[in-house]
Every structure is written in structure tokens, then in C-alpha cells.
Coordinates of C-alpha atoms in Angstrom, one line a residue:
M1 CA 113.7 82.0 77.0
L2 CA 110.8 83.4 78.9
V3 CA 107.2 84.0 77.9
K4 CA 107.4 87.7 78.8
D5 CA 110.1 88.2 76.1
W6 CA 108.0 86.7 73.3
M7 CA 104.4 87.3 74.1
T8 CA 102.2 89.9 72.6
E9 CA 101.7 92.6 75.3
E10 CA 99.1 94.8 73.7
V11 CA 96.2 92.3 74.2
I12 CA 92.6 93.0 73.3
V13 CA 90.2 91.8 75.9
L14 CA 86.4 91.6 76.1
D15 CA 84.1 92.0 79.1
E16 CA 82.1 88.8 79.6
N17 CA 78.9 90.7 78.8
A18 CA 80.0 91.8 75.3
S19 CA 78.0 90.4 72.4
I20 CA 79.4 87.8 70.1
M21 CA 78.7 90.3 67.3
K22 CA 81.2 92.6 68.9
A23 CA 83.7 89.8 69.4
S24 CA 83.4 88.8 65.7
Q25 CA 83.9 92.3 64.5
I26 CA 87.0 92.8 66.7
M27 CA 88.5 89.5 65.4
K28 CA 88.0 90.5 61.8
E29 CA 89.3 94.0 62.3
H30 CA 92.5 92.9 64.1
N31 CA 92.9 89.6 62.3
I32 CA 93.0 87.5 65.5
R33 CA 91.5 84.2 66.3
R34 CA 90.9 84.4 70.1
I35 CA 90.1 87.0 72.7
P36 CA 90.6 86.7 76.5
V37 CA 87.3 87.4 78.4
V38 CA 87.4 89.3 81.7
R39 CA 85.2 90.1 84.6
G40 CA 86.2 93.1 86.7
G41 CA 89.5 93.1 84.8
K42 CA 90.4 89.5 85.7
L43 CA 90.5 86.6 83.3
V44 CA 87.5 84.3 83.4
G45 CA 87.5 82.8 79.9
I46 CA 88.6 82.9 76.3
V47 CA 86.5 83.0 73.2
S48 CA 87.7 81.9 69.8
D49 CA 86.6 82.3 66.2
R50 CA 85.4 78.7 66.3
D51 CA 83.2 79.4 69.3
I52 CA 81.6 82.2 67.4
K53 CA 81.1 80.1 64.3
E54 CA 79.5 77.3 66.3
A55 CA 77.1 79.8 68.0
T56 CA 76.2 81.5 64.8
P57 CA 73.2 80.2 62.7
S58 CA 74.2 78.7 59.4
K59 CA 73.4 80.3 56.1
A60 CA 70.5 77.9 55.7
T61 CA 68.7 79.4 58.7
A62 CA 65.1 80.5 58.3
L63 CA 65.9 83.7 60.3
D64 CA 65.7 87.0 58.3
V65 CA 68.5 89.6 58.5
H66 CA 66.9 91.5 61.4
E67 CA 66.3 88.4 63.5
L68 CA 69.8 87.2 62.9
Y69 CA 71.2 90.6 63.8
Y70 CA 69.1 90.7 67.0
L71 CA 70.3 87.2 68.0
L72 CA 74.0 88.0 67.5
S73 CA 73.6 91.2 69.5
E74 CA 71.9 89.4 72.4
V75 CA 74.1 86.4 72.9
R76 CA 77.0 87.2 75.2
V77 CA 80.5 85.9 75.0
K78 CA 80.2 84.5 78.5
D79 CA 77.6 82.1 77.1
I80 CA 79.9 80.6 74.5
M81 CA 83.4 81.1 75.9
T82 CA 85.7 78.5 77.4
P83 CA 85.7 79.2 81.1
D84 CA 88.9 79.1 83.3
P85 CA 91.3 78.7 80.3
I86 CA 94.8 77.3 80.6
T87 CA 97.2 80.1 81.3
V88 CA 100.9 80.8 81.8
R89 CA 102.8 83.5 83.7
P90 CA 105.3 85.9 82.2
E91 CA 108.2 84.2 84.0
D92 CA 107.3 80.7 82.6
T93 CA 109.6 79.4 79.9
V94 CA 108.4 79.3 76.3
E95 CA 109.1 75.6 76.3
Y96 CA 106.6 75.1 79.0
A97 CA 104.0 77.1 77.1
A98 CA 104.7 75.1 74.0
V99 CA 104.1 71.8 76.0
L100 CA 100.8 73.1 77.3
M101 CA 99.7 74.0 73.8
L102 CA 100.8 70.7 72.4
E103 CA 99.3 68.5 75.1
N104 CA 96.0 70.3 75.2
R105 CA 95.8 70.9 71.4
I106 CA 95.3 74.6 71.6
S107 CA 97.1 77.3 69.6
G108 CA 97.3 80.2 72.1
L109 CA 97.5 80.9 75.9
P110 CA 96.6 84.0 77.9
V111 CA 99.4 85.3 80.0
V112 CA 98.3 86.5 83.4
D113 CA 100.0 88.1 86.5
E114 CA 99.6 86.9 90.1
A115 CA 96.3 88.9 90.4
G116 CA 94.8 87.2 87.4
H117 CA 95.0 90.2 85.1
V118 CA 95.8 89.6 81.4
V119 CA 99.2 91.0 80.6
G120 CA 99.8 89.2 77.3
I121 CA 99.1 86.3 75.0
I122 CA 101.5 83.8 73.5
T123 CA 100.6 81.7 70.4
Q124 CA 102.0 79.0 68.2
T125 CA 103.4 81.6 65.9
D126 CA 105.4 83.1 68.8
V127 CA 106.8 79.6 69.5
F128 CA 107.8 79.3 65.8
K129 CA 109.6 82.6 66.1
V130 CA 111.6 81.3 69.1
F131 CA 112.5 78.1 67.2
V132 CA 113.7 80.1 64.2
N133 CA 115.6 82.4 66.4
I134 CA 117.5 79.8 68.3
T135 CA 118.4 77.8 65.2
G136 CA 120.0 80.8 63.6
I137 CA 118.8 79.9 60.1
Y138 CA 118.8 83.5 58.9
Y139 CA 122.4 83.8 59.8
G140 CA 123.8 80.5 58.5
P141 CA 122.3 78.4 55.7
I142 CA 124.2 75.1 56.4
Q143 CA 123.0 72.6 59.0
I144 CA 124.9 69.3 59.7
G145 CA 123.1 66.6 61.7
L146 CA 125.3 64.0 63.4
E147 CA 125.7 61.6 66.3
I148 CA 128.3 61.7 69.0
E149 CA 129.0 59.2 71.8
D150 CA 128.6 61.6 74.7
S151 CA 128.5 65.3 75.6
D152 CA 132.2 65.3 76.4
K153 CA 132.8 65.0 72.6
L154 CA 131.2 68.4 72.0
D155 CA 134.4 70.3 72.6
E156 CA 136.2 68.1 70.1
L157 CA 133.4 68.5 67.6
T158 CA 133.4 72.3 67.7
H159 CA 137.2 72.5 67.5
L160 CA 137.2 70.3 64.4
I161 CA 134.5 72.5 62.7
I162 CA 136.3 75.7 63.6
S163 CA 139.6 74.3 62.4
H164 CA 138.1 73.9 58.9
G165 CA 137.3 77.6 58.8
A166 CA 133.6 77.3 59.6
R167 CA 131.8 79.8 61.7
I168 CA 129.3 78.1 64.1
I169 CA 125.9 79.9 64.4
S170 CA 124.1 77.4 66.7
I171 CA 124.4 74.0 68.2
L172 CA 121.3 72.1 69.2
T173 CA 121.5 68.7 70.9
Y174 CA 119.4 66.1 72.6
R175 CA 119.9 62.7 74.2
E176 CA 118.3 59.7 72.5
G177 CA 117.2 58.3 75.9
I178 CA 117.8 59.0 79.5
D179 CA 120.2 56.1 79.8
S180 CA 121.7 56.5 76.4
P181 CA 125.3 57.8 76.1
G182 CA 124.8 59.0 72.6
R183 CA 123.6 62.4 71.5
Q184 CA 122.0 63.9 68.4
V185 CA 123.7 67.1 67.5
F186 CA 122.6 69.7 64.9
V187 CA 125.2 72.3 64.0
R188 CA 124.4 75.4 61.9
I189 CA 127.2 77.2 60.3
K190 CA 127.9 80.1 57.9
D191 CA 128.2 79.2 54.3
L192 CA 131.5 77.9 53.0
P193 CA 133.1 77.5 49.6
E194 CA 132.3 74.1 48.2
E195 CA 135.8 72.7 48.6
K196 CA 136.1 73.7 52.3
L197 CA 132.6 72.4 53.0
Q198 CA 133.4 69.0 51.5
A199 CA 136.7 68.8 53.4
L200 CA 134.8 69.6 56.6
L201 CA 132.2 66.9 55.9
E202 CA 134.9 64.4 55.1
A203 CA 136.6 65.1 58.4
L204 CA 133.4 64.8 60.3
R205 CA 132.6 61.5 58.7
R206 CA 135.9 60.1 59.8
N207 CA 135.2 60.9 63.4
Y208 CA 131.4 60.8 63.8
R209 CA 128.3 59.4 62.2
V210 CA 127.0 62.2 60.0
R211 CA 123.3 61.7 59.4
Y212 CA 122.8 64.5 56.9
W213 CA 123.8 68.0 55.8
A214 CA 121.5 70.6 54.3
R215 CA 121.7 74.0 52.8
D216 CA 118.6 76.1 53.5
D217 CA 118.0 78.9 51.1
V218 CA 115.6 81.2 53.0
S219 CA 116.0 83.8 50.2
R220 CA 113.5 81.8 48.2
V221 CA 110.8 82.6 50.8
K222 CA 108.8 85.4 49.3
S223 CA 106.2 86.0 52.0
P224 CA 106.2 89.6 53.2
R225 CA 105.2 88.4 56.7
V226 CA 108.2 86.1 56.9
S227 CA 110.4 88.9 55.6
A228 CA 109.1 91.1 58.4
T229 CA 109.8 88.4 61.0
R230 CA 113.4 88.0 59.6
T231 CA 114.0 91.7 59.9
A232 CA 112.7 91.7 63.5
I233 CA 115.0 88.8 64.4
L234 CA 118.1 90.4 62.8
E235 CA 117.4 93.7 64.6
G236 CA 116.9 91.9 67.9
R237 CA 113.2 92.8 68.1
V238 CA 110.3 90.6 68.8
E239 CA 107.1 91.2 66.8
A240 CA 103.6 89.8 67.5

């Protein structure tokens, strides 16, 4: 899964000489937390809401309204931005972008082309959407976590699940260690009648170590924002 397929393409950018007042207004208006900063159309930095808060006098300041307004209109984003921010390319994988964010403790990355122009931005929220999409939770509520001896057993596992009338939505797997023959496997399936589900679980327990099974009821999630994301995923769209 590539960054270009999940990034927000319509990115607001600011010239380095824009005031922090303008940056603050844009963030509030568009409900965003960071803005790429450009010079001559090329990325030179990024300014966040935290940068602006740290550069803004506290409410306990002795400055009057006019002095404060003047200060905010005079300070430029280039004076408070993070220069030369970490970036990714459109052709990088989402996993790579996620590692960069995790290791550097940042929540968003500008996406630039070979010339250094900003072509998008990818955030933690986008990574969450990728995760939700690949797990298939909106399509199947039941997840079964188990251990198998090696990857050769995957064919046997899937055959056993299908033979019990289950429809597999996704299979996620990882190896415990580089030299370990065992694998952790997480299978998500469509809902089943209780009798069929219990029969499947019993068959799995006879052949593998079943760590858990869970039924996720996403219908209980009432957030309109989450509902919009669900609709986008089901329709094959990606929303910022």
C-alpha cells in the first residue's frame, strides 16, 4: 500500500514569510494541526499548532490587544517552523511512513516529489484508515487469533475454516522471531450462527493453539466521522 493512495492531495501550504497569525487562522478554519512551509514552491519546513502556541504570548502577558496583534502579524512562520522536516515520497509504502512517524514521534509527514514540491501530506489518521481497511473489520465482525507451527500450515488452516462454512475476510500474520518457526495468525471472518461458530472453534482448538476469538460490534460506534470513514472504505474511496 503506497503513500500516494492514502495521502491527502489537496494540501494547504504557506510561504515562509507568512505571519503566524495567518497560519493560526488557517489551522482553525480548516481544522488542521500542521502546515508545510515553502520557499519558491519548494518545501523548507513545517509549522504546527504547537509551534504557534509556544510562540504566542500567554494570557498573562502585559501586552495590550493592539501590541499583541502587532506581534502576531510581524512574526513569520520561518522564525518558528521546523526546518528541513522529515518527508516521504508518493511511491514509499505506508508502512515506511508509519515507521518514520513512530520512531520520530511525529504525527504527520509532508509528501514531496523529486523536485521538492509538496504533493500531499500523510498523517496518523491515514495510517489508522489503512489498518482498518486491511483488517476488514467493517466486513466481518469475528476475529480469531491463533498460533501455527509454520507458514506451510496456512493452507490447512484456511481449508479448515472454509470447510466449516466460514467466509474469510482477511488473514494477518507475523513471525514471533527471525529464527522462530511459529507464526501468529489473525483471521477475520463473516459472522456465523452460534452453533457453526462453536464447531469451528472446537475444530481449530484440536489442531492449533487458539489464543482468543472476539466479535467486534462496530455498529455501536456512533461517531459521524467514523461512519463517514466506513462509508468511504466500503465504497472503495479514500478520504482525508
